[in-house]
Tab-separated table of C-alpha atoms in Angstrom:
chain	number	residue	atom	x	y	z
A	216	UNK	CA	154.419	70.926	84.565
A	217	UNK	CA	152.416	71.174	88.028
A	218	UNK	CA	152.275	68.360	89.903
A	219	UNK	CA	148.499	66.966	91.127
A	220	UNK	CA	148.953	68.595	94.661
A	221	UNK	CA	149.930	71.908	93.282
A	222	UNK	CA	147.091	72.128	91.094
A	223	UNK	CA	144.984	71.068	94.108
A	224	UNK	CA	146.535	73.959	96.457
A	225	UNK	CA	145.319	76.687	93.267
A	226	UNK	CA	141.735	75.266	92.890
A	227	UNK	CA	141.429	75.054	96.424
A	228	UNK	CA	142.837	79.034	97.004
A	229	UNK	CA	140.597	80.280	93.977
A	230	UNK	CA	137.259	78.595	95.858
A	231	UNK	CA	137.615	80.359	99.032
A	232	UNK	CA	138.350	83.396	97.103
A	233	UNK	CA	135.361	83.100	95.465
A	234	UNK	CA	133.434	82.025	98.293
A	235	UNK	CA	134.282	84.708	100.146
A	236	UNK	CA	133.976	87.252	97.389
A	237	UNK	CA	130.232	86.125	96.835
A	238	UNK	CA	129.588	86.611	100.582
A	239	UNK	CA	130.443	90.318	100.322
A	240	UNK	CA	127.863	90.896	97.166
A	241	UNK	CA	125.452	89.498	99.447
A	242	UNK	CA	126.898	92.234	102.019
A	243	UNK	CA	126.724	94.461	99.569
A	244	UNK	CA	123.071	93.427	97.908
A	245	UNK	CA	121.785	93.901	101.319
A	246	UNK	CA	123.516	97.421	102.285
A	247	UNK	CA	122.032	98.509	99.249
A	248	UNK	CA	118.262	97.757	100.172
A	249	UNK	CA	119.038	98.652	103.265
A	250	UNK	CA	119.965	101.782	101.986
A	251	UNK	CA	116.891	102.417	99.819
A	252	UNK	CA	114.072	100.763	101.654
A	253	UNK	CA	111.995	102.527	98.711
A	254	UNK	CA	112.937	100.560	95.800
A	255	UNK	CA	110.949	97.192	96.098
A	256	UNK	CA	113.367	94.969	93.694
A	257	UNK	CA	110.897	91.763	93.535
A	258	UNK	CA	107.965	94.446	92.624
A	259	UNK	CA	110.136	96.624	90.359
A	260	UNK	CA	111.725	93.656	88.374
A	261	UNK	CA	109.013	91.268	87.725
A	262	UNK	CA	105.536	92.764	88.809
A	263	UNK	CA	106.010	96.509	86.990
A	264	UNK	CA	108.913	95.120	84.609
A	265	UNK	CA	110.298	98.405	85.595
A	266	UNK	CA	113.424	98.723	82.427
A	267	UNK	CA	114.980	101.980	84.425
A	268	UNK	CA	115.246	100.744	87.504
A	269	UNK	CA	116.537	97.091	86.071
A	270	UNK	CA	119.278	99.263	84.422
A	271	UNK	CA	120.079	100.888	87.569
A	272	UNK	CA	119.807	97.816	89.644
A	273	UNK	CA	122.340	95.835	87.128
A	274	UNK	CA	124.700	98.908	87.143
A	275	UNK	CA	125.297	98.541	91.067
A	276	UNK	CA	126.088	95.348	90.972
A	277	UNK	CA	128.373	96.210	88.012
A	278	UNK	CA	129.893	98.755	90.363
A	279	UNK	CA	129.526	95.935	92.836
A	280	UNK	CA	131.684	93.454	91.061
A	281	UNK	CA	134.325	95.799	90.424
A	282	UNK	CA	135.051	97.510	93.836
A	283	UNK	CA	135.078	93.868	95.142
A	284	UNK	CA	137.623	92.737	92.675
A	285	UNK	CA	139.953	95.794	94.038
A	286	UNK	CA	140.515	93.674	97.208
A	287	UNK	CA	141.719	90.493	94.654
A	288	UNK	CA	143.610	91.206	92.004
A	289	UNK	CA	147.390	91.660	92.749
A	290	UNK	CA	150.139	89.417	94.443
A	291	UNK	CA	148.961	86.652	96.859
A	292	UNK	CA	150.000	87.546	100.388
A	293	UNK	CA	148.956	83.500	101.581
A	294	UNK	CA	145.751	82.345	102.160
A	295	UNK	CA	145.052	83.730	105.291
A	296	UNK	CA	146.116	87.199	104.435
A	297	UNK	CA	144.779	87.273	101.142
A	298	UNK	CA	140.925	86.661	102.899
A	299	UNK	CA	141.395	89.195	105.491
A	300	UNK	CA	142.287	91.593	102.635
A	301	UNK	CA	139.605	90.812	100.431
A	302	UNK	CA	137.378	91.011	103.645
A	303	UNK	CA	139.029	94.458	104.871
A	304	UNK	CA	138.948	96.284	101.653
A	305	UNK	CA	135.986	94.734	100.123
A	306	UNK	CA	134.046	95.738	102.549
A	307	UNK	CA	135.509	99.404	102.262
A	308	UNK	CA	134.745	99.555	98.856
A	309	UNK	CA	131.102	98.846	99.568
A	310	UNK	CA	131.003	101.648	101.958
A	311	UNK	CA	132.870	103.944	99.378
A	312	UNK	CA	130.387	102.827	96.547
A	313	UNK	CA	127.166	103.548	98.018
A	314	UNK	CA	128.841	107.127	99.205
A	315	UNK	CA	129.466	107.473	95.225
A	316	UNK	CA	126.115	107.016	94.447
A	317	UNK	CA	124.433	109.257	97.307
A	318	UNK	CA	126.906	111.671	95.927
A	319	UNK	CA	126.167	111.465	92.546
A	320	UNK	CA	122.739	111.486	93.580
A	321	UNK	CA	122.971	114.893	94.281
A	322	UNK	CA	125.783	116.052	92.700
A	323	UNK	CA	125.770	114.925	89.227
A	324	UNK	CA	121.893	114.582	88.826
A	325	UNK	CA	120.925	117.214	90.705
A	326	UNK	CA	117.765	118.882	88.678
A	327	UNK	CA	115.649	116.418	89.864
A	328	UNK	CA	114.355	113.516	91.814
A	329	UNK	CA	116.110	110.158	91.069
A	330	UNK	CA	113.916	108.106	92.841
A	331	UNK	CA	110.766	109.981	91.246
A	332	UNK	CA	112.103	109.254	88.146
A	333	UNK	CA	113.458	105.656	88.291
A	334	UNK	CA	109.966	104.459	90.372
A	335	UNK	CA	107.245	106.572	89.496
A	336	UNK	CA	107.979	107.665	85.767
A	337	UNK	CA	110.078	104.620	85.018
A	338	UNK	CA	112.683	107.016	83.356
A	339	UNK	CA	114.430	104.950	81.242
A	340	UNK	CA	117.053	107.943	80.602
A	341	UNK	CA	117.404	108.085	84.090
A	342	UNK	CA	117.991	104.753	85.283
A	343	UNK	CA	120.648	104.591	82.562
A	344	UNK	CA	122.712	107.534	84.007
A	345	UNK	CA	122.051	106.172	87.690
A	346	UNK	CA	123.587	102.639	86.451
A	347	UNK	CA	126.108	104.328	84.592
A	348	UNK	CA	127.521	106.428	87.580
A	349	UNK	CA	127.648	102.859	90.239
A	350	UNK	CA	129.793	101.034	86.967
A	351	UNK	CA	131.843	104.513	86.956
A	352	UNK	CA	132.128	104.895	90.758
A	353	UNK	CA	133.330	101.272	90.650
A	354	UNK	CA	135.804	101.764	87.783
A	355	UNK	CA	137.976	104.641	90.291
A	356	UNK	CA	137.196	102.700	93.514
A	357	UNK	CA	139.222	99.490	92.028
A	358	UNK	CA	141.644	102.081	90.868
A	359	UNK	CA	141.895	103.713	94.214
A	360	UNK	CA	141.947	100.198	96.074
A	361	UNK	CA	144.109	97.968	93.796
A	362	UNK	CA	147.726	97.397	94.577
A	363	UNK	CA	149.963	97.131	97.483
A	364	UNK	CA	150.678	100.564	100.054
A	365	UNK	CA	152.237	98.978	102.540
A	366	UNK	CA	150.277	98.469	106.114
A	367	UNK	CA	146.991	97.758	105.868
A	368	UNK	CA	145.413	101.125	108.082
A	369	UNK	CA	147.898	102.894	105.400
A	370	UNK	CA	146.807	101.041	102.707
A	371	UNK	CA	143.035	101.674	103.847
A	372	UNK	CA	144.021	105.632	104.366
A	373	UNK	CA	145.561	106.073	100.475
A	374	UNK	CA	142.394	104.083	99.023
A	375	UNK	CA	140.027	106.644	100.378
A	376	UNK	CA	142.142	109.712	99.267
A	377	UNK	CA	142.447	108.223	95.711
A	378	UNK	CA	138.594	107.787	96.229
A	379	UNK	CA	137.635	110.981	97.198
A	380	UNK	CA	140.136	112.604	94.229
A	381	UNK	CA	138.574	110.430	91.534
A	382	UNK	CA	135.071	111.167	92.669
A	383	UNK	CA	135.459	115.105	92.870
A	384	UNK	CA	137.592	114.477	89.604
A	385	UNK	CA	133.900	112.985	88.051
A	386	UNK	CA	131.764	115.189	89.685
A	387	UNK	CA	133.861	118.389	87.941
A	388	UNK	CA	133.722	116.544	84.479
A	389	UNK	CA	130.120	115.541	84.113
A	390	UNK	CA	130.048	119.567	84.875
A	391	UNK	CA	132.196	120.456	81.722
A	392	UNK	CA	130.481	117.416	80.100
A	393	UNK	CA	127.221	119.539	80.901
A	394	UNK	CA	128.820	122.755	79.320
A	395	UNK	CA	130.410	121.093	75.864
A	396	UNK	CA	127.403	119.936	74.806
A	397	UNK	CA	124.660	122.301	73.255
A	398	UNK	CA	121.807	121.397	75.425
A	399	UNK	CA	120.771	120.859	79.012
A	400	UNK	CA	121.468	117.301	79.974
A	401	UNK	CA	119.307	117.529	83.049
A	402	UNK	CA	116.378	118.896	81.077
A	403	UNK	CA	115.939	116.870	78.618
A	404	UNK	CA	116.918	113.801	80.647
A	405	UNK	CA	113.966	114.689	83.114
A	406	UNK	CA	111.616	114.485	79.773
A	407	UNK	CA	112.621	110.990	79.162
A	408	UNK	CA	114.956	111.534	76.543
A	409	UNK	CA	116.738	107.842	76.377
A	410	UNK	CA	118.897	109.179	74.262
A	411	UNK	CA	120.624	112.017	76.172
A	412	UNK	CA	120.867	109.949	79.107
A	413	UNK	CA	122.864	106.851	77.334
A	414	UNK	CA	125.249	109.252	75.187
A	415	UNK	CA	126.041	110.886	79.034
A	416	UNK	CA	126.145	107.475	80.318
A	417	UNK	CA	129.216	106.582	77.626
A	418	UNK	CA	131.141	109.789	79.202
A	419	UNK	CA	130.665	109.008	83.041
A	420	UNK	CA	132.469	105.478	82.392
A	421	UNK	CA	134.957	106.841	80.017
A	422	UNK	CA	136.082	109.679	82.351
A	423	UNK	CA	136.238	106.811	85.476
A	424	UNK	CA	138.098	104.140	83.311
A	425	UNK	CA	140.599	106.731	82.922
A	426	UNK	CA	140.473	108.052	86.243
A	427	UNK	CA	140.900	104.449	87.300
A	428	UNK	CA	144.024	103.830	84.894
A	429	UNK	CA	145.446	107.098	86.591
A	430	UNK	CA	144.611	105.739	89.976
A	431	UNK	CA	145.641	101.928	89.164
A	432	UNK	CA	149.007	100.327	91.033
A	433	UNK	CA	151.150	100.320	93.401
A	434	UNK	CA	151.284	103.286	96.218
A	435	UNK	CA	154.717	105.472	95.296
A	436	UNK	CA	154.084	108.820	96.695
A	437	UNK	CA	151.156	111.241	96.944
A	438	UNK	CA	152.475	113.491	94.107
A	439	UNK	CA	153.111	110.703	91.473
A	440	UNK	CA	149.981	109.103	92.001
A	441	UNK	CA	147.882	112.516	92.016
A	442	UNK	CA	150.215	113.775	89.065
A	443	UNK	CA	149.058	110.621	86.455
A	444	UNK	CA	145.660	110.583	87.536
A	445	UNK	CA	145.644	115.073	86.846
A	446	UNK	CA	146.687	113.805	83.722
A	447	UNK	CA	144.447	111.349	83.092
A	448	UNK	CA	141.894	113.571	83.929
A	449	UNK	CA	143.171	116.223	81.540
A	450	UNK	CA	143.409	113.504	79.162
A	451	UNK	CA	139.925	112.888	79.402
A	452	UNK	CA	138.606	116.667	79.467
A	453	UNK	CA	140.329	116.311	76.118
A	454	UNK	CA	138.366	113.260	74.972
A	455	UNK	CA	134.994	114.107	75.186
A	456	UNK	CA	134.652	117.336	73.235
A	457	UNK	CA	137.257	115.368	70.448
A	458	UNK	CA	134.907	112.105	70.321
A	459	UNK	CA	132.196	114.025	70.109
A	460	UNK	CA	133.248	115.692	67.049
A	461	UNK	CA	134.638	112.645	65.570
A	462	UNK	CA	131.054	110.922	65.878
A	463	UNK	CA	129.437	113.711	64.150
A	464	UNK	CA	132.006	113.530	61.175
A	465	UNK	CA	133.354	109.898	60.865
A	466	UNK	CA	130.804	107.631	62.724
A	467	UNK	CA	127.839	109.734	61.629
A	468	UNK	CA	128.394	111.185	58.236
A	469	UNK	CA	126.124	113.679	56.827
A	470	UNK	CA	124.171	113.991	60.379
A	471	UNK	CA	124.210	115.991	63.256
A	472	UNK	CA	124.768	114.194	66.228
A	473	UNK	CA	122.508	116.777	68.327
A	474	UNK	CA	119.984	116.945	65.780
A	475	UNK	CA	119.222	113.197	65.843
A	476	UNK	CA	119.170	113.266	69.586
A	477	UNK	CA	116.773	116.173	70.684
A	478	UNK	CA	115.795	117.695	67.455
A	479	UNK	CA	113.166	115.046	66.125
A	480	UNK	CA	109.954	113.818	67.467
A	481	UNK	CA	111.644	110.218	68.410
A	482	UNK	CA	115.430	110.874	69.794
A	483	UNK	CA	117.351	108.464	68.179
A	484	UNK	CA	119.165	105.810	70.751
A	485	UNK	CA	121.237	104.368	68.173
A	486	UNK	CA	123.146	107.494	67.618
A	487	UNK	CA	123.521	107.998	71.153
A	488	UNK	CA	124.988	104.790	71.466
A	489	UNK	CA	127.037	105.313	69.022
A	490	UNK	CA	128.023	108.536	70.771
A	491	UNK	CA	128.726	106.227	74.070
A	492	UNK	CA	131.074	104.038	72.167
A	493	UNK	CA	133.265	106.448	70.931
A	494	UNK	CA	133.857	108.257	74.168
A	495	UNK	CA	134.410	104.932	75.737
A	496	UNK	CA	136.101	103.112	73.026
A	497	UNK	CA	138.646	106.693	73.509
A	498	UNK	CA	139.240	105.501	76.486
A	499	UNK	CA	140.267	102.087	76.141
A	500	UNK	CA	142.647	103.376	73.618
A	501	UNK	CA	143.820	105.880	75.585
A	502	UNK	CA	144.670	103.843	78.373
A	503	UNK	CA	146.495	101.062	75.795
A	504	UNK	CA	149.114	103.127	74.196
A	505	UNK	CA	149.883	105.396	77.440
């Protein structure tokens, strides 16, 4: 049983981890409007009640969260190591998130305008997708950053390899994602199809949860590390087509998961997220039993 002094010593360690842990949202709050000097959050959130850009907003700080809770989780190093860690690499993984997202920007959504959409047309569809690749981007950066790799400059060097590999590793699926499915993602995303852009949604975060499980532990060797996550990422190449078919026969019986999504006057968002749970839910499994 822990003694009073002990239990004083943890309470005392988890506060200043959390204190400083807060102070780099803020860091990271502010990069991001500094970043997009555009997007008026006070005006967007409670004067237009703007739902896409809400969903958006809440994914960043989803993505947030997660790339800042890279730099804690693991082994304490002492106090005074563990801050200058969490300082170090959480402030790396803001840099490498709002990368992600410029990338994504243009790589994943690339048809169109995503701040046309999000501000102007208040694409719901969009803002999904856009929130959807920050949680996803967040997902491989705690995979990338998590775990001990020796020296810190080293440690910094293999977290933006990993990085890099599980972005280009996103980039390519959302591509085959794109070619599976019998319709153009972009296009009907553009026309405010909520629909399309929350079943998409489900596969960006199931591809980076297991690009992230790939990516997750301790550094031992280049080849190891890249060889799990290229399987990982085969694994999940797998997934989509195979939970899409699985949603059309078991979790949809006796309809056609494309027809309820594009071929009706109203696309139907339940389906779609029913679609989104079974790629991510395939996922989670996935990553439990391997």
């Amino acid at each position: 049983m822990m003694s009073l002094s002990e239990i004083s010593f943890i309470v005392y360690d988890a506060v200043v981890y959390i204190a400083v842990a807060f102070a780099i949202f803020l860091i990271g709050k502010f990069v991001y409007q500094l970043l997009h000097p555009s997007f008026k959050v006070k005006e967007e959130l409670v004067k237009k009640d703007n739902f896409a850009f809400a969903v958006a907003h809440v994914g960043y700080y989803i993505g947030l969260l997660f790339s800042i809770g890279s730099a804690i989780v693991g082994p304490s190093n002492g106090l005074v190591n563990d801050i200058i860690d969490i300082a170090v690499y959480g402030l790396l993984a803001i840099v490498l998130l709002n990368i992600s997202i410029f990338l994504s920007d243009y790589l994943i959504l690339r048809n169109f305008s995503i701040r046309k959409e999000i501000i102007e047309d208040q694409n719901a569809g969009t803002g999904i997708v856009e929130g959807a690749v920050s949680v996803a981007s967040g997902l491989i950066i705690f995979g990338a950053v998590s775990g001990e790799s020796g020296d810190l400059l080293f440690g910094i060097l293999t977290a933006v390899v990993f990085w890099a590999f599980g972005q280009v590793a996103l980039i390519i699926t959302t591509r085959i994602y794109n070619w599976i499915t019998p319709y153009n993602l972009h296009e009907h995303i553009e026309k405010d199809n909520v629909a399309v852009g929350v079943g998409f949604a489900g596969a960006i975060i199931a591809i980076a949860n297991l690009i992230r499980f790939g990516l997750v532990g301790d550094f031992d060797g280049w080849m190891p590390t890249f060889t799990e996550a290229g399987f990982e990422l085969l694994v999940g190449i797998v997934l989509l087509p195979v939970m899409r078919l699985i949603t059309d026969k078991i979790l949809l019986p006796g309809e056609r998961l494309t027809d309820e999504i594009i071929n009706q006057e109203k696309p139907n968002v339940g389906a779609a997220l029913v679609e989104a749970f079974a790629y991510i839910g395939g996922s989670v499994l996935i990553t439990w039993c391997l």
